[in-house]
Short mmCIF file of C-alpha atoms and ligand atoms in Angstrom, two decimals:
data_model
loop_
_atom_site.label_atom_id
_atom_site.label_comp_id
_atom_site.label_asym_id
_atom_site.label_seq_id
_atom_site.Cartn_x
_atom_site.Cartn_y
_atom_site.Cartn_z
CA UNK A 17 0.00 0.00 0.00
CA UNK A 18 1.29 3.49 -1.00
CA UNK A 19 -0.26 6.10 1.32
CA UNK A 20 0.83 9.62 0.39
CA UNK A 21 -0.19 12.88 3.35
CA UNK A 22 -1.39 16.45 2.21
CA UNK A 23 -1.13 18.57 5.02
CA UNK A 24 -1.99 21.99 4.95
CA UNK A 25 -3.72 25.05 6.48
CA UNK A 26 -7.00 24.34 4.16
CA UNK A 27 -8.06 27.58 5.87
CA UNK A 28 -10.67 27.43 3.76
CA UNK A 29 -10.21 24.74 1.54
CA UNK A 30 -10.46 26.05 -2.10
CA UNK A 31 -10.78 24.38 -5.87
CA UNK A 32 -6.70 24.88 -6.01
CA UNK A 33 -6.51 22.10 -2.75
CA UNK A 34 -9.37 20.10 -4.25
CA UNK A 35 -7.75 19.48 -7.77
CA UNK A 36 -4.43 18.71 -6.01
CA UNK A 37 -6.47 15.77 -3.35
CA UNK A 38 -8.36 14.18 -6.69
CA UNK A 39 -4.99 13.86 -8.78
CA UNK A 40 -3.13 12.44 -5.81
CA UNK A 41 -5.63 10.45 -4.77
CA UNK A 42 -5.65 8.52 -8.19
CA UNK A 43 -1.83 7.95 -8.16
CA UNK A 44 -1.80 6.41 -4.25
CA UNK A 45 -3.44 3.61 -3.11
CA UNK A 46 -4.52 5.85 0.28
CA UNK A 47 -4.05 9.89 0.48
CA UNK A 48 -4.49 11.69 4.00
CA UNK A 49 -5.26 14.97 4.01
CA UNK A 50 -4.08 16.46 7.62
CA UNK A 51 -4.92 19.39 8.61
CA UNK A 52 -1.87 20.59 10.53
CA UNK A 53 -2.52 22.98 13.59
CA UNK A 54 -0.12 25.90 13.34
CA UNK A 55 0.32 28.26 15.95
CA UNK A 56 1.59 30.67 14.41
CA UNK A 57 -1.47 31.27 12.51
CA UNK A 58 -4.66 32.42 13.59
CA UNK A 59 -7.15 30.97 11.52
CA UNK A 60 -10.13 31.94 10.45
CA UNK A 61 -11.64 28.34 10.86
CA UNK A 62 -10.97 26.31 13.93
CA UNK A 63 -9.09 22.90 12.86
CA UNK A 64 -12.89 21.27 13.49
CA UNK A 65 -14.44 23.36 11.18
CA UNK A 66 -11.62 22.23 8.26
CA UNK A 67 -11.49 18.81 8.88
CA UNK A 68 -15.46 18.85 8.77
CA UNK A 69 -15.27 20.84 5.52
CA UNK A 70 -12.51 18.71 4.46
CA UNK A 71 -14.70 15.42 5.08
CA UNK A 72 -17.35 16.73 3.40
CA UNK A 73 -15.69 17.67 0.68
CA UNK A 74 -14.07 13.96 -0.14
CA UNK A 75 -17.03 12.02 1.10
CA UNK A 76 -16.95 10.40 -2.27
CA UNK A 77 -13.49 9.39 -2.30
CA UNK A 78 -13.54 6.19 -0.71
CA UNK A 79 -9.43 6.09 -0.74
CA UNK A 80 -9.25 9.60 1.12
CA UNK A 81 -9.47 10.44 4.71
CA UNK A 82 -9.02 13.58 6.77
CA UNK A 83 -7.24 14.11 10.17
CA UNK A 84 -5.91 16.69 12.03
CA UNK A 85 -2.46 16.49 13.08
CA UNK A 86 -0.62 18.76 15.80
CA UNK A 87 3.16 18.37 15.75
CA UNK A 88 6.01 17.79 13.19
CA UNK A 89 4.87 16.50 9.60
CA UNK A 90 7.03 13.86 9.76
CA UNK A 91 5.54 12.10 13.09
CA UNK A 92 2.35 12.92 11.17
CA UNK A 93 3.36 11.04 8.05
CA UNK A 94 4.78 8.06 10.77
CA UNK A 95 1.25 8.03 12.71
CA UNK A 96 -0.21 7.14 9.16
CA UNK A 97 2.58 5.17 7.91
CA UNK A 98 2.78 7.15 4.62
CA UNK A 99 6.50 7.53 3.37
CA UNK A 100 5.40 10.50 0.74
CA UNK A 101 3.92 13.97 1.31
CA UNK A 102 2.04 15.85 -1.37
CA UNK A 103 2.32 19.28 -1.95
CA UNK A 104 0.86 21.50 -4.83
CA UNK A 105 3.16 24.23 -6.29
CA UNK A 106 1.83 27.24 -8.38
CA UNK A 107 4.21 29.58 -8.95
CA UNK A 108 8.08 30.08 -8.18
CA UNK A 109 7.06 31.98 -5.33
CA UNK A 110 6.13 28.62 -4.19
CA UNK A 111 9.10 27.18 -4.86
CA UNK A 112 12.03 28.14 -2.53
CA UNK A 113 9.93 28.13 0.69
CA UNK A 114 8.39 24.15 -0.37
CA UNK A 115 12.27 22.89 -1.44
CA UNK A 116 13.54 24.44 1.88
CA UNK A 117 10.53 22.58 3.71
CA UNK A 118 11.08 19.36 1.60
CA UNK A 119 14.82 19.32 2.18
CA UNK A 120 14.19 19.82 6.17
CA UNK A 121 11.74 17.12 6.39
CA UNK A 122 14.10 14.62 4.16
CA UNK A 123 17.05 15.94 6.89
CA UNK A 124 14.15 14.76 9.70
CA UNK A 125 13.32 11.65 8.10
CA UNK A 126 15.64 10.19 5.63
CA UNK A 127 12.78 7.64 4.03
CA UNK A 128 9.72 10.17 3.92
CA UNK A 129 9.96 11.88 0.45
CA UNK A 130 7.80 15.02 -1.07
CA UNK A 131 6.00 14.47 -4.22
CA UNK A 132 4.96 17.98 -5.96
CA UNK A 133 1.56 17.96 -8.07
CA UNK A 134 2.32 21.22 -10.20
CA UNK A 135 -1.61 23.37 -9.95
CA UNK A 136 -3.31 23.46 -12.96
CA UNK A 137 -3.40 26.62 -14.75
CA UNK A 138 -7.01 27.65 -14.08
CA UNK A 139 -6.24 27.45 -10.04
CA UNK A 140 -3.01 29.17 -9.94
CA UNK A 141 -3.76 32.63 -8.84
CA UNK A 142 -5.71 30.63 -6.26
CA UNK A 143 -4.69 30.52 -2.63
CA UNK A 144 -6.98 30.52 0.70
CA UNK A 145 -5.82 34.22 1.25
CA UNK A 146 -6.99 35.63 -1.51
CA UNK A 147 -10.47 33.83 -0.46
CA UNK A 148 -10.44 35.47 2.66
CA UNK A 149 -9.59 38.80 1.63
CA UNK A 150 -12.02 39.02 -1.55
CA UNK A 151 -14.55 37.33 0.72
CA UNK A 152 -13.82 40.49 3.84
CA UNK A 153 -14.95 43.00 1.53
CA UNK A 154 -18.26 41.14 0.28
CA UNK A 155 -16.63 40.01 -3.26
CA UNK A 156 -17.52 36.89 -5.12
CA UNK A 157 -15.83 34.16 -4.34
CA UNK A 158 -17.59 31.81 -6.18
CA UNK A 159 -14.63 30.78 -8.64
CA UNK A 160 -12.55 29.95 -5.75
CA UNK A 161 -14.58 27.66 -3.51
CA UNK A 162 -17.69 25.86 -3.63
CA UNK A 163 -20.96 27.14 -2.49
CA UNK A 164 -21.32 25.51 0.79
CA UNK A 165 -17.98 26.65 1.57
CA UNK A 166 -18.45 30.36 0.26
CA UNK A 167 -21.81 30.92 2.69
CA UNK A 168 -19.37 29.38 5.69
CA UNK A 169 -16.98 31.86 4.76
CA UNK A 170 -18.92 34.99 4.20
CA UNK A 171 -20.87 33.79 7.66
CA UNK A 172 -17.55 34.48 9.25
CA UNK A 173 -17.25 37.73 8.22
CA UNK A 174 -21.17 38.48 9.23
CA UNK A 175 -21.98 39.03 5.76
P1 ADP B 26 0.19 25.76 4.12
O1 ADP B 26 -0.13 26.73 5.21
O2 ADP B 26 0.80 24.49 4.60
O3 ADP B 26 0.92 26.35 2.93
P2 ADP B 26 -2.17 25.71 2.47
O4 ADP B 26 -3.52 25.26 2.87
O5 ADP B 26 -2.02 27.16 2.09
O6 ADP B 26 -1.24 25.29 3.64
O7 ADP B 26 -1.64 24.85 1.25
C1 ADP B 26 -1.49 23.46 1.36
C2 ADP B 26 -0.80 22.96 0.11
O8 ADP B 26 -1.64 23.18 -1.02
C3 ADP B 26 0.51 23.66 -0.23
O9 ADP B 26 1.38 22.71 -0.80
C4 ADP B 26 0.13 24.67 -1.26
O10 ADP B 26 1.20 24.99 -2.12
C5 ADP B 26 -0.95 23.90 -2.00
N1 ADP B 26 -1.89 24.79 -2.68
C6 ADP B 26 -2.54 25.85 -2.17
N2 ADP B 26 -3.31 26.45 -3.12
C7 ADP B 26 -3.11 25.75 -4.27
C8 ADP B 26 -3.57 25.86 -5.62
N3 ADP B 26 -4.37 26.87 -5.99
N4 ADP B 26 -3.16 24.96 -6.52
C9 ADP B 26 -2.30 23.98 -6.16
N5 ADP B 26 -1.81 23.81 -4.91
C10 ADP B 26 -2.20 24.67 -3.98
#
């Protein structure tokens, strides 16, 4: 069995995040998606509130399951026994913080390797920031997310 973990914030989750969980989930035979508690965020969704949205969201994927994970990615990828992480990359912007990231978690764990999905075109403007900040000043959102997730979202802002 080859079980692959995307972590993230997924704060919210957009269409960027879903495209990257279908395509990994058809090259692995099991794909986590972990939603990694990071305290030097403050998000605007508790970690219950994305791994609900998460769930919901890959209820149809029989090979995909969602967890939340507080601590180093590499104990995370251990507590699942997955030996690959998945990351999306968009642009180059991208680039040097995920190889830094990769390289640390390869100096961490020697046999836990990162895999990157590159985004498709059409999602890669896209990125959970944005969201938010289209979404604080009442904008439309509805490219980014799906609907369910774009009333959660504009609820948080009281709109
Ligand atoms: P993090 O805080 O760990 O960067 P994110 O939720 O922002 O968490 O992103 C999780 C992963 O998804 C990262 O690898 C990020 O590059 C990737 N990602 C985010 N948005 C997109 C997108 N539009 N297309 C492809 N990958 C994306």
């Amino acid at each position: 069995m080859k079980n692959a973990i995307y972590p993230g914030s997924f704060d919210p989750v957009t269409y960027g995040h879903i495209d990257i969980i279908k395509r990994a989930a058809e090259i692995f035979d099991s794909l986590t998606v972990s939603v990694l508690i990071n305290n030097a965020k403050t998000p605007l969704f508790s970690v219950e509130e994305r791994v609900n949205i998460l769930k919901d969201i890959t209820k149809d994927m029989g090979n995909v399951h969602v967890r939340s994970y507080d601590g180093l990615l590499v104990e995370c990828c251990r507590a699942n026994d997955a030996h690959v992480i998945i990351r999306g990359l968009r642009a180059v912007t991208d680039f040097e913080y995920e190889l830094q990231l990769a390289q640390t978690n390869c100096k961490l764990a020697e046999d836990i390797d990162t895999v990157f999905l590159a985004t498709r075109l059409e999602y890669a403007y896209l990125s959970s920031s944005t969201v938010k900040e289209v979404a604080s000043f009442g904008g439309d959102i509805s490219k980014f997310v799906p609907p369910f997730i774009a009333d959660l979202v504009y609820n948080k802002y009281g709109r």
